[in-house]
Every structure is written in structure tokens, then in C-alpha cells.
GROMACS .gro file of N, CA and C in nm:
model
  525
    1MET      N    1   0.338  -1.188   1.938
    1MET     CA    2   0.356  -1.327   1.972
    1MET      C    3   0.498  -1.373   1.941
    2LEU      N    4   0.560  -1.315   1.838
    2LEU     CA    5   0.693  -1.359   1.797
    2LEU      C    6   0.805  -1.285   1.868
    3ASP      N    7   0.776  -1.168   1.922
    3ASP     CA    8   0.877  -1.089   1.992
    3ASP      C    9   0.830  -1.063   2.134
    4PRO      N   10   0.876  -1.143   2.231
    4PRO     CA   11   0.828  -1.130   2.369
    4PRO      C   12   0.863  -0.995   2.433
    5SER      N   13   0.954  -0.919   2.375
    5SER     CA   14   0.988  -0.789   2.431
    5SER      C   15   0.882  -0.683   2.400
    6MET      N   16   0.789  -0.715   2.311
    6MET     CA   17   0.687  -0.618   2.271
    6MET      C   18   0.572  -0.608   2.372
    7ALA      N   19   0.546  -0.713   2.447
    7ALA     CA   20   0.435  -0.713   2.543
    7ALA      C   21   0.465  -0.814   2.652
    8PRO      N   22   0.409  -0.792   2.773
    8PRO     CA   23   0.429  -0.887   2.882
    8PRO      C   24   0.372  -1.026   2.847
    9GLU      N   25   0.418  -1.127   2.914
    9GLU     CA   26   0.370  -1.265   2.894
    9GLU      C   27   0.217  -1.269   2.900
   10GLY      N   28   0.157  -1.331   2.801
   10GLY     CA   29   0.011  -1.345   2.796
   10GLY      C   30  -0.062  -1.222   2.746
   11LYS      N   31   0.012  -1.118   2.710
   11LYS     CA   32  -0.048  -0.993   2.661
   11LYS      C   33  -0.007  -0.974   2.514
   12HIS      N   34  -0.067  -0.877   2.449
   12HIS     CA   35  -0.040  -0.854   2.308
   12HIS      C   36  -0.026  -0.705   2.279
   13THR      N   37   0.028  -0.676   2.164
   13THR     CA   38   0.042  -0.538   2.119
   13THR      C   39  -0.060  -0.512   2.010
   14LEU      N   40  -0.125  -0.398   2.017
   14LEU     CA   41  -0.222  -0.359   1.916
   14LEU      C   42  -0.172  -0.230   1.851
   15TRP      N   43  -0.167  -0.228   1.720
   15TRP     CA   44  -0.127  -0.109   1.645
   15TRP      C   45  -0.252  -0.052   1.582
   16ILE      N   46  -0.281   0.074   1.610
   16ILE     CA   47  -0.394   0.141   1.548
   16ILE      C   48  -0.339   0.256   1.467
   17GLU      N   49  -0.372   0.257   1.341
   17GLU     CA   50  -0.326   0.364   1.254
   17GLU      C   51  -0.444   0.453   1.222
   18PHE      N   52  -0.424   0.581   1.240
   18PHE     CA   53  -0.530   0.677   1.219
   18PHE      C   54  -0.471   0.795   1.143
   19PHE      N   55  -0.531   0.830   1.032
   19PHE     CA   56  -0.480   0.942   0.954
   19PHE      C   57  -0.527   1.073   1.015
   20ALA      N   58  -0.432   1.161   1.038
   20ALA     CA   59  -0.462   1.291   1.096
   20ALA      C   60  -0.378   1.396   1.024
   21PRO      N   61  -0.423   1.519   1.022
   21PRO     CA   62  -0.346   1.622   0.952
   21PRO      C   63  -0.215   1.654   1.024
   22TYR      N   64  -0.115   1.687   0.946
   22TYR     CA   65   0.015   1.725   1.003
   22TYR      C   66   0.001   1.857   1.078
   23GLN      N   67  -0.067   1.950   1.015
   23GLN     CA   68  -0.088   2.082   1.075
   23GLN      C   69  -0.230   2.089   1.129
   24VAL      N   70  -0.244   2.113   1.258
   24VAL     CA   71  -0.376   2.124   1.320
   24VAL      C   72  -0.433   2.262   1.285
   25GLU      N   73  -0.553   2.261   1.230
   25GLU     CA   74  -0.618   2.385   1.189
   25GLU      C   75  -0.634   2.480   1.306
   26ASN      N   76  -0.604   2.606   1.283
   26ASN     CA   77  -0.614   2.714   1.383
   26ASN      C   78  -0.521   2.694   1.502
   27ALA      N   79  -0.417   2.614   1.487
   27ALA     CA   80  -0.323   2.594   1.598
   27ALA      C   81  -0.180   2.617   1.552
   28GLU      N   82  -0.163   2.688   1.441
   28GLU     CA   83  -0.031   2.715   1.388
   28GLU      C   84   0.057   2.782   1.493
   29GLY      N   85   0.182   2.741   1.498
   29GLY     CA   86   0.276   2.802   1.592
   29GLY      C   87   0.275   2.741   1.730
   30THR      N   88   0.187   2.647   1.757
   30THR     CA   89   0.184   2.582   1.889
   30THR      C   90   0.224   2.435   1.872
   31GLY      N   91   0.246   2.368   1.981
   31GLY     CA   92   0.277   2.225   1.976
   31GLY      C   93   0.410   2.194   1.910
   32LEU      N   94   0.432   2.068   1.880
   32LEU     CA   95   0.558   2.021   1.824
   32LEU      C   96   0.583   2.084   1.686
   33HIS      N   97   0.695   2.151   1.671
   33HIS     CA   98   0.735   2.216   1.545
   33HIS      C   99   0.629   2.312   1.491
   34GLY      N  100   0.548   2.367   1.580
   34GLY     CA  101   0.447   2.463   1.538
   34GLY      C  102   0.328   2.401   1.466
   35THR      N  103   0.313   2.270   1.478
   35THR     CA  104   0.206   2.200   1.406
   35THR      C  105   0.073   2.198   1.481
   36GLY      N  106   0.077   2.236   1.608
   36GLY     CA  107  -0.045   2.232   1.689
   36GLY      C  108  -0.059   2.103   1.768
   37TRP      N  109   0.026   2.004   1.742
   37TRP     CA  110   0.016   1.876   1.812
   37TRP      C  111   0.083   1.886   1.949
   38THR      N  112  -0.001   1.877   2.053
   38THR     CA  113   0.047   1.876   2.191
   38THR      C  114   0.015   1.739   2.250
   39ASP      N  115   0.074   1.710   2.364
   39ASP     CA  116   0.044   1.582   2.431
   39ASP      C  117  -0.104   1.574   2.466
   40GLU      N  118  -0.162   1.686   2.507
   40GLU     CA  119  -0.304   1.688   2.541
   40GLU      C  120  -0.391   1.656   2.419
   41LEU      N  121  -0.360   1.716   2.305
   41LEU     CA  122  -0.438   1.691   2.183
   41LEU      C  123  -0.420   1.546   2.137
   42LYS      N  124  -0.298   1.496   2.144
   42LYS     CA  125  -0.275   1.356   2.105
   42LYS      C  126  -0.359   1.262   2.191
   43SER      N  127  -0.366   1.288   2.321
   43SER     CA  128  -0.446   1.204   2.410
   43SER      C  129  -0.594   1.212   2.377
   44LYS      N  130  -0.641   1.332   2.347
   44LYS     CA  131  -0.783   1.350   2.311
   44LYS      C  132  -0.817   1.270   2.184
   45VAL      N  133  -0.732   1.283   2.085
   45VAL     CA  134  -0.757   1.214   1.958
   45VAL      C  135  -0.750   1.062   1.981
   46ALA      N  136  -0.650   1.017   2.054
   46ALA     CA  137  -0.637   0.873   2.083
   46ALA      C  138  -0.758   0.821   2.159
   47ASP      N  139  -0.808   0.898   2.255
   47ASP     CA  140  -0.927   0.858   2.330
   47ASP      C  141  -1.047   0.842   2.237
   48ARG      N  142  -1.063   0.933   2.143
   48ARG     CA  143  -1.175   0.924   2.048
   48ARG      C  144  -1.163   0.800   1.959
   49VAL      N  145  -1.040   0.771   1.917
   49VAL     CA  146  -1.019   0.653   1.833
   49VAL      C  147  -1.050   0.526   1.913
   50ILE      N  148  -1.004   0.521   2.036
   50ILE     CA  149  -1.031   0.404   2.122
   50ILE      C  150  -1.181   0.393   2.149
   51ASP      N  151  -1.248   0.505   2.170
   51ASP     CA  152  -1.394   0.503   2.191
   51ASP      C  153  -1.464   0.440   2.071
   52LYS      N  154  -1.420   0.479   1.952
   52LYS     CA  155  -1.482   0.424   1.830
   52LYS      C  156  -1.452   0.275   1.819
   53LEU      N  157  -1.329   0.235   1.845
   53LEU     CA  158  -1.293   0.093   1.841
   53LEU      C  159  -1.373   0.013   1.945
   54ALA      N  160  -1.397   0.073   2.059
   54ALA     CA  161  -1.471   0.006   2.167
   54ALA      C  162  -1.615  -0.025   2.128
   55GLU      N  163  -1.669   0.045   2.029
   55GLU     CA  164  -1.803   0.013   1.980
   55GLU      C  165  -1.805  -0.127   1.916
   56TYR      N  166  -1.691  -0.169   1.866
   56TYR     CA  167  -1.680  -0.300   1.799
   56TYR      C  168  -1.607  -0.404   1.884
   57ALA      N  169  -1.522  -0.356   1.974
   57ALA     CA  170  -1.447  -0.445   2.063
   57ALA      C  171  -1.460  -0.388   2.204
   58PRO      N  172  -1.573  -0.416   2.270
   58PRO     CA  173  -1.607  -0.351   2.396
   58PRO      C  174  -1.503  -0.361   2.508
   59ASN      N  175  -1.424  -0.467   2.512
   59ASN     CA  176  -1.328  -0.483   2.620
   59ASN      C  177  -1.196  -0.410   2.595
   60VAL      N  178  -1.183  -0.345   2.481
   60VAL     CA  179  -1.054  -0.286   2.446
   60VAL      C  180  -1.007  -0.184   2.550
   61LYS      N  181  -1.097  -0.104   2.602
   61LYS     CA  182  -1.057  -0.003   2.702
   61LYS      C  183  -1.001  -0.067   2.828
   62ASN      N  184  -1.063  -0.175   2.873
   62ASN     CA  185  -1.016  -0.243   2.994
   62ASN      C  186  -0.886  -0.321   2.970
   63ALA      N  187  -0.860  -0.357   2.846
   63ALA     CA  188  -0.743  -0.439   2.815
   63ALA      C  189  -0.615  -0.358   2.799
   64ILE      N  190  -0.628  -0.227   2.783
   64ILE     CA  191  -0.509  -0.144   2.761
   64ILE      C  192  -0.433  -0.127   2.891
   65ILE      N  193  -0.306  -0.165   2.889
   65ILE     CA  194  -0.222  -0.145   3.009
   65ILE      C  195  -0.120  -0.033   2.984
   66ALA      N  196  -0.098   0.004   2.860
   66ALA     CA  197  -0.009   0.116   2.826
   66ALA      C  198  -0.037   0.153   2.682
   67ARG      N  199  -0.002   0.275   2.648
   67ARG     CA  200  -0.018   0.315   2.509
   67ARG      C  201   0.087   0.419   2.474
   68ARG      N  202   0.116   0.424   2.348
   68ARG     CA  203   0.208   0.525   2.295
   68ARG      C  204   0.139   0.589   2.177
   69VAL      N  205   0.119   0.718   2.185
   69VAL     CA  206   0.050   0.791   2.079
   69VAL      C  207   0.152   0.881   2.012
   70GLU      N  208   0.152   0.876   1.880
   70GLU     CA  209   0.250   0.953   1.803
   70GLU      C  210   0.175   1.044   1.706
   71SER      N  211   0.205   1.172   1.710
   71SER     CA  212   0.143   1.267   1.618
   71SER      C  213   0.209   1.256   1.482
   72PRO      N  214   0.144   1.309   1.378
   72PRO     CA  215   0.208   1.310   1.247
   72PRO      C  216   0.344   1.381   1.250
   73ALA      N  217   0.356   1.484   1.332
   73ALA     CA  218   0.484   1.556   1.342
   73ALA      C  219   0.592   1.465   1.400
   74GLU      N  220   0.559   1.387   1.501
   74GLU     CA  221   0.656   1.295   1.561
   74GLU      C  222   0.690   1.180   1.465
   75LEU      N  223   0.589   1.133   1.398
   75LEU     CA  224   0.608   1.025   1.300
   75LEU      C  225   0.703   1.072   1.190
   76GLY      N  226   0.679   1.191   1.140
   76GLY     CA  227   0.765   1.247   1.035
   76GLY      C  228   0.908   1.264   1.083
   77GLU      N  229   0.922   1.306   1.206
   77GLU     CA  230   1.055   1.325   1.264
   77GLU      C  231   1.127   1.190   1.279
   78ARG      N  232   1.056   1.091   1.329
   78ARG     CA  233   1.116   0.958   1.352
   78ARG      C  234   1.153   0.889   1.221
   79LEU      N  235   1.067   0.900   1.121
   79LEU     CA  236   1.088   0.828   0.995
   79LEU      C  237   1.159   0.912   0.889
   80GLY      N  238   1.172   1.040   0.914
   80GLY     CA  239   1.229   1.127   0.812
   80GLY      C  240   1.131   1.147   0.697
   81ALA      N  241   1.002   1.137   0.726
   81ALA     CA  242   0.897   1.152   0.624
   81ALA      C  243   0.845   1.295   0.628
   82LEU      N  244   0.854   1.363   0.517
   82LEU     CA  245   0.811   1.502   0.507
   82LEU      C  246   0.666   1.516   0.554
   83LYS      N  247   0.646   1.601   0.651
   83LYS     CA  248   0.514   1.629   0.709
   83LYS      C  249   0.442   1.502   0.756
   84GLY      N  250   0.518   1.402   0.798
   84GLY     CA  251   0.459   1.281   0.854
   84GLY      C  252   0.394   1.190   0.753
   85LYS      N  253   0.413   1.216   0.625
   85LYS     CA  254   0.347   1.139   0.519
   85LYS      C  255   0.435   1.020   0.481
   86TYR      N  256   0.427   0.915   0.560
   86TYR     CA  257   0.511   0.799   0.532
   86TYR      C  258   0.461   0.719   0.412
   87TYR      N  259   0.344   0.754   0.361
   87TYR     CA  260   0.297   0.695   0.235
   87TYR      C  261   0.338   0.786   0.119
   88HIS      N  262   0.422   0.885   0.147
   88HIS     CA  263   0.475   0.983   0.054
   88HIS      C  264   0.377   1.094   0.023
   89ILE      N  265   0.252   1.063   0.009
   89ILE     CA  266   0.150   1.164  -0.019
   89ILE      C  267   0.025   1.128   0.061
   90ASP      N  268  -0.073   1.214   0.059
   90ASP     CA  269  -0.195   1.187   0.135
   90ASP      C  270  -0.267   1.063   0.083
   91MET      N  271  -0.330   0.991   0.172
   91MET     CA  272  -0.414   0.878   0.135
   91MET      C  273  -0.558   0.928   0.128
   92SER      N  274  -0.581   1.020   0.036
   92SER     CA  275  -0.714   1.077   0.018
   92SER      C  276  -0.761   1.046  -0.123
   93LEU      N  277  -0.891   1.063  -0.148
   93LEU     CA  278  -0.949   1.024  -0.276
   93LEU      C  279  -0.876   1.083  -0.396
   94GLU      N  280  -0.835   1.208  -0.385
   94GLU     CA  281  -0.769   1.271  -0.500
   94GLU      C  282  -0.625   1.224  -0.519
   95GLN      N  283  -0.579   1.135  -0.430
   95GLN     CA  284  -0.444   1.082  -0.440
   95GLN      C  285  -0.444   0.929  -0.452
   96MET      N  286  -0.555   0.873  -0.495
   96MET     CA  287  -0.565   0.728  -0.500
   96MET      C  288  -0.578   0.677  -0.645
   97VAL      N  289  -0.558   0.547  -0.662
   97VAL     CA  290  -0.573   0.472  -0.786
   97VAL      C  291  -0.500   0.544  -0.898
   98PHE      N  292  -0.571   0.587  -1.004
   98PHE     CA  293  -0.507   0.646  -1.120
   98PHE      C  294  -0.465   0.792  -1.099
   99PHE      N  295  -0.482   0.843  -0.978
   99PHE     CA  296  -0.432   0.976  -0.945
   99PHE      C  297  -0.303   0.970  -0.865
  100ARG      N  298  -0.257   0.850  -0.830
  100ARG     CA  299  -0.146   0.834  -0.738
  100ARG      C  300  -0.017   0.807  -0.812
  101PRO      N  301   0.089   0.881  -0.797
  101PRO     CA  302   0.098   1.005  -0.720
  101PRO      C  303   0.048   1.125  -0.799
  102LEU      N  304   0.051   1.116  -0.931
  102LEU     CA  305  -0.005   1.219  -1.020
  102LEU      C  306  -0.067   1.147  -1.139
  103PRO      N  307  -0.174   1.200  -1.195
  103PRO     CA  308  -0.236   1.130  -1.308
  103PRO      C  309  -0.139   1.097  -1.422
  104GLU      N  310  -0.045   1.187  -1.450
  104GLU     CA  311   0.045   1.164  -1.564
  104GLU      C  312   0.151   1.057  -1.538
  105ILE      N  313   0.171   1.015  -1.414
  105ILE     CA  314   0.267   0.908  -1.386
  105ILE      C  315   0.207   0.798  -1.299
  106ALA      N  316   0.076   0.787  -1.301
  106ALA     CA  317   0.007   0.690  -1.216
  106ALA      C  318   0.018   0.547  -1.267
  107ASN      N  319   0.073   0.528  -1.387
  107ASN     CA  320   0.086   0.393  -1.442
  107ASN      C  321   0.226   0.337  -1.423
  108TYR      N  322   0.303   0.393  -1.328
  108TYR     CA  323   0.439   0.350  -1.294
  108TYR      C  324   0.543   0.393  -1.395
  109LYS      N  325   0.503   0.447  -1.510
  109LYS     CA  326   0.597   0.499  -1.609
  109LYS      C  327   0.622   0.646  -1.580
  110THR      N  328   0.740   0.693  -1.614
  110THR     CA  329   0.770   0.835  -1.600
  110THR      C  330   0.795   0.891  -1.740
  111PRO      N  331   0.803   1.023  -1.753
  111PRO     CA  332   0.831   1.080  -1.885
  111PRO      C  333   0.971   1.044  -1.937
  112ILE      N  334   1.057   0.994  -1.849
  112ILE     CA  335   1.192   0.955  -1.889
  112ILE      C  336   1.189   0.810  -1.937
  113GLU      N  337   1.223   0.789  -2.063
  113GLU     CA  338   1.221   0.656  -2.124
  113GLU      C  339   1.300   0.557  -2.039
  114GLY      N  340   1.238   0.445  -2.003
  114GLY     CA  341   1.305   0.340  -1.927
  114GLY      C  342   1.310   0.362  -1.777
  115LEU      N  343   1.255   0.472  -1.728
  115LEU     CA  344   1.254   0.499  -1.584
  115LEU      C  345   1.114   0.474  -1.532
  116PHE      N  346   1.103   0.386  -1.433
  116PHE     CA  347   0.974   0.350  -1.375
  116PHE      C  348   0.972   0.393  -1.229
  117LEU      N  349   0.853   0.411  -1.175
  117LEU     CA  350   0.836   0.461  -1.039
  117LEU      C  351   0.753   0.362  -0.959
  118THR      N  352   0.802   0.328  -0.840
  118THR     CA  353   0.726   0.242  -0.750
  118THR      C  354   0.753   0.286  -0.607
  119GLY      N  355   0.682   0.228  -0.514
  119GLY     CA  356   0.700   0.262  -0.374
  119GLY      C  357   0.570   0.304  -0.310
  120ALA      N  358   0.581   0.355  -0.188
  120ALA     CA  359   0.462   0.391  -0.110
  120ALA      C  360   0.381   0.502  -0.176
  121GLY      N  361   0.444   0.582  -0.261
  121GLY     CA  362   0.373   0.691  -0.326
  121GLY      C  363   0.295   0.649  -0.449
  122THR      N  364   0.307   0.522  -0.488
  122THR     CA  365   0.233   0.474  -0.605
  122THR      C  366   0.119   0.384  -0.560
  123HIS      N  367   0.027   0.358  -0.653
  123HIS     CA  368  -0.089   0.273  -0.623
  123HIS      C  369  -0.042   0.133  -0.585
  124PRO      N  370  -0.096   0.065  -0.489
  124PRO     CA  371  -0.208   0.103  -0.404
  124PRO      C  372  -0.167   0.176  -0.277
  125GLY      N  373  -0.045   0.219  -0.267
  125GLY     CA  374  -0.003   0.297  -0.151
  125GLY      C  375   0.094   0.223  -0.064
  126GLY      N  376   0.108   0.273   0.057
  126GLY     CA  377   0.207   0.221   0.150
  126GLY      C  378   0.172   0.085   0.207
  127SER      N  379   0.227   0.055   0.321
  127SER     CA  380   0.216  -0.073   0.389
  127SER      C  381   0.325  -0.166   0.340
  128ILE      N  382   0.311  -0.292   0.373
  128ILE     CA  383   0.415  -0.388   0.335
  128ILE      C  384   0.356  -0.497   0.246
  129SER      N  385   0.267  -0.457   0.158
  129SER     CA  386   0.202  -0.556   0.072
  129SER      C  387   0.290  -0.597  -0.045
  130GLY      N  388   0.380  -0.512  -0.088
  130GLY     CA  389   0.461  -0.540  -0.205
  130GLY      C  390   0.387  -0.513  -0.336
  131MET      N  391   0.262  -0.473  -0.327
  131MET     CA  392   0.182  -0.452  -0.448
  131MET      C  393   0.236  -0.343  -0.540
  132PRO      N  394   0.283  -0.229  -0.489
  132PRO     CA  395   0.337  -0.130  -0.583
  132PRO      C  396   0.452  -0.187  -0.667
  133GLY      N  397   0.540  -0.263  -0.604
  133GLY     CA  398   0.652  -0.324  -0.677
  133GLY      C  399   0.606  -0.426  -0.778
  134ARG      N  400   0.510  -0.508  -0.738
  134ARG     CA  401   0.456  -0.610  -0.829
  134ARG      C  402   0.391  -0.544  -0.950
  135ASN      N  403   0.309  -0.442  -0.923
  135ASN     CA  404   0.242  -0.372  -1.031
  135ASN      C  405   0.342  -0.305  -1.126
  136CYS      N  406   0.442  -0.243  -1.069
  136CYS     CA  407   0.544  -0.176  -1.150
  136CYS      C  408   0.619  -0.279  -1.235
  137ALA      N  409   0.653  -0.393  -1.176
  137ALA     CA  410   0.724  -0.498  -1.250
  137ALA      C  411   0.640  -0.546  -1.369
  138ARG      N  412   0.511  -0.561  -1.348
  138ARG     CA  413   0.424  -0.604  -1.458
  138ARG      C  414   0.422  -0.502  -1.571
  139VAL      N  415   0.416  -0.374  -1.536
  139VAL     CA  416   0.419  -0.269  -1.638
  139VAL      C  417   0.553  -0.272  -1.711
  140PHE      N  418   0.660  -0.286  -1.634
  140PHE     CA  419   0.794  -0.292  -1.694
  140PHE      C  420   0.804  -0.411  -1.790
  141LEU      N  421   0.762  -0.528  -1.745
  141LEU     CA  422   0.770  -0.647  -1.830
  141LEU      C  423   0.686  -0.631  -1.956
  142HIS      N  424   0.571  -0.568  -1.941
  142HIS     CA  425   0.485  -0.545  -2.057
  142HIS      C  426   0.555  -0.456  -2.159
  143THR      N  427   0.631  -0.355  -2.112
  143THR     CA  428   0.702  -0.268  -2.206
  143THR      C  429   0.816  -0.342  -2.274
  144GLN      N  430   0.867  -0.445  -2.208
  144GLN     CA  431   0.976  -0.523  -2.266
  144GLN      C  432   0.924  -0.628  -2.363
  145ARG      N  433   0.800  -0.667  -2.344
  145ARG     CA  434   0.740  -0.771  -2.425
  145ARG      C  435   0.602  -0.724  -2.469
  146PRO      N  436   0.595  -0.657  -2.583
  146PRO     CA  437   0.466  -0.603  -2.629
  146PRO      C  438   0.359  -0.712  -2.640
  147ILE      N  439   0.236  -0.673  -2.625
  147ILE     CA  440   0.123  -0.766  -2.627
  147ILE      C  441   0.116  -0.844  -2.758
  148ALA      N  442   0.152  -0.780  -2.870
  148ALA     CA  443   0.147  -0.850  -3.000
  148ALA      C  444   0.241  -0.971  -2.998
  149GLN      N  445   0.358  -0.954  -2.938
  149GLN     CA  446   0.454  -1.064  -2.929
  149GLN      C  447   0.398  -1.175  -2.839
  150THR      N  448   0.340  -1.136  -2.729
  150THR     CA  449   0.283  -1.232  -2.635
  150THR      C  450   0.170  -1.311  -2.702
  151LEU      N  451   0.083  -1.243  -2.775
  151LEU     CA  452  -0.027  -1.310  -2.844
  151LEU      C  453   0.024  -1.404  -2.954
  152LYS      N  454   0.128  -1.362  -3.027
  152LYS     CA  455   0.186  -1.446  -3.131
  152LYS      C  456   0.243  -1.573  -3.069
  153GLU      N  457   0.313  -1.559  -2.958
  153GLU     CA  458   0.371  -1.676  -2.892
  153GLU      C  459   0.261  -1.768  -2.839
  154ALA      N  460   0.154  -1.712  -2.787
  154ALA     CA  461   0.042  -1.793  -2.737
  154ALA      C  462  -0.023  -1.868  -2.854
  155ARG      N  463  -0.043  -1.799  -2.967
  155ARG     CA  464  -0.101  -1.863  -3.086
  155ARG      C  465  -0.012  -1.977  -3.134
  156ASP      N  466   0.120  -1.952  -3.143
  156ASP     CA  467   0.214  -2.055  -3.189
  156ASP      C  468   0.214  -2.175  -3.095
  157SER      N  469   0.207  -2.148  -2.964
  157SER     CA  470   0.206  -2.255  -2.865
  157SER      C  471   0.081  -2.341  -2.879
  158MET      N  472  -0.036  -2.274  -2.894
  158MET     CA  473  -0.162  -2.349  -2.911
  158MET      C  474  -0.160  -2.431  -3.040
  159LYS      N  475  -0.103  -2.374  -3.145
  159LYS     CA  476  -0.094  -2.443  -3.275
  159LYS      C  477  -0.007  -2.568  -3.260
  160GLN      N  478   0.108  -2.554  -3.193
  160GLN     CA  479   0.197  -2.669  -3.173
  160GLN      C  480   0.128  -2.777  -3.089
  161THR      N  481   0.056  -2.734  -2.987
  161THR     CA  482  -0.015  -2.830  -2.902
  161THR      C  483  -0.121  -2.904  -2.982
  162ALA      N  484  -0.198  -2.830  -3.061
  162ALA     CA  485  -0.303  -2.893  -3.144
  162ALA      C  486  -0.242  -2.990  -3.244
  163GLU      N  487  -0.132  -2.951  -3.309
  163GLU     CA  488  -0.066  -3.040  -3.405
  163GLU      C  489  -0.015  -3.166  -3.336
  164SER      N  490   0.041  -3.149  -3.217
  164SER     CA  491   0.093  -3.263  -3.142
  164SER      C  492  -0.021  -3.359  -3.104
  165VAL      N  493  -0.130  -3.305  -3.056
  165VAL     CA  494  -0.246  -3.387  -3.018
  165VAL      C  495  -0.302  -3.457  -3.142
  166PHE      N  496  -0.310  -3.384  -3.252
  166PHE     CA  497  -0.362  -3.441  -3.376
  166PHE      C  498  -0.273  -3.557  -3.423
  167ARG      N  499  -0.138  -3.538  -3.413
  167ARG     CA  500  -0.046  -3.645  -3.451
  167ARG      C  501  -0.067  -3.769  -3.365
  168VAL      N  502  -0.080  -3.750  -3.236
  168VAL     CA  503  -0.103  -3.863  -3.145
  168VAL      C  504  -0.233  -3.932  -3.180
  169PHE      N  505  -0.336  -3.853  -3.209
  169PHE     CA  506  -0.467  -3.907  -3.245
  169PHE      C  507  -0.457  -3.986  -3.375
  170GLN      N  508  -0.385  -3.931  -3.475
  170GLN     CA  509  -0.368  -4.002  -3.604
  170GLN      C  510  -0.294  -4.134  -3.585
  171ASN      N  511  -0.184  -4.128  -3.507
  171ASN     CA  512  -0.105  -4.249  -3.484
  171ASN      C  513  -0.185  -4.356  -3.410
  172THR      N  514  -0.274  -4.313  -3.322
  172THR     CA  515  -0.356  -4.408  -3.247
  172THR      C  516  -0.456  -4.474  -3.338
  173GLU      N  517  -0.515  -4.399  -3.432
  173GLU     CA  518  -0.613  -4.456  -3.526
  173GLU      C  519  -0.549  -4.555  -3.620
  174LEU      N  520  -0.423  -4.529  -3.658
  174LEU     CA  521  -0.355  -4.616  -3.752
  174LEU      C  522  -0.314  -4.749  -3.686
  175SER      N  523  -0.297  -4.750  -3.558
  175SER     CA  524  -0.247  -4.870  -3.489
  175SER      C  525  -0.349  -4.979  -3.481
   0.00000   0.00000   0.00000
């Protein structure tokens, strides 16, 4: 809607992201860079994805006027992402949450004192949510301000507030 060059007037662009292996099983040495990805295979996979989407959006097949299908090999080539992994690593169960990117550095800290890790390879992963950066910043700030200091400041603040309220209450009773 914001970029008229993306679709004809009155039409829209739909982006469908589907995770597929970089190397097609039993197709080594064929297709783009020997990955097994051919134009025919890309079309087959895209057709299956559209078929599945059509179960929920029945008019989607009739609404398509053009499509561009990109294999993981092409995606990797275009983005410079090793093996097409633009999230840096696989988005699979063993690479998620406290396993991302590795269990020993999944909390944004690295073994190097003062060095923190963020980006698409950290939890919650890629996209443009900004969450990996936010999460890393929180961990960083926590290391700069230990919880004991934070709790002490909160206690002191509540104490000052209570004393202030008590003073106002005392002065009101005396008046």
C-alpha cells in the first residue's frame, strides 16, 4: 500500500515465508550450487504451500497474478547468508529459546567479559521485531546494575515516599 511500485493499482503483494532445507535430500550435485533446488522443484514446493494457504484463504489461487519463488540457495546468495540461513541458524526446536544459538551463550552473554551477543541468531530469532536487541540490552543493564542495588534503591524510594506522606498527614492533623 505504501510503495505503488510493488503491485499494480488496486492489487497487493503477499509475502509467504516457508522454511525449507538448503540441501535437498538425495539431490546432491544437481540444481543451483549442487543443492538440488531446480526451478521445477521450487514451483512444486510453492504450489504445495499455496494449496495449504488456499484451505484458509480459498480465493488466493485466483488472486495471484505473478509470483517469485526463491530457494534457500538463492536466498543465501542474495543476502550473503551461509546456506540460506538468514536467521543465522535453523529455526528448529533444538535451536530455540535457551538453546539459541548455543545453550552456553543463550542468555546474550559470551565467555568474554563485557561482550554481549544479539541479532537474528539469538532468541527469539530473526525478523524485524527488535526483540533480540531489547533482550540483550536488558541483560546488559542488569549486569551494570545488580539486583541488590536495584532493590536497595526501590526500598529507599518507598521509605522516602512513606515518610513524605506521613509528614503531610501529620501536618494536616496539626492544622
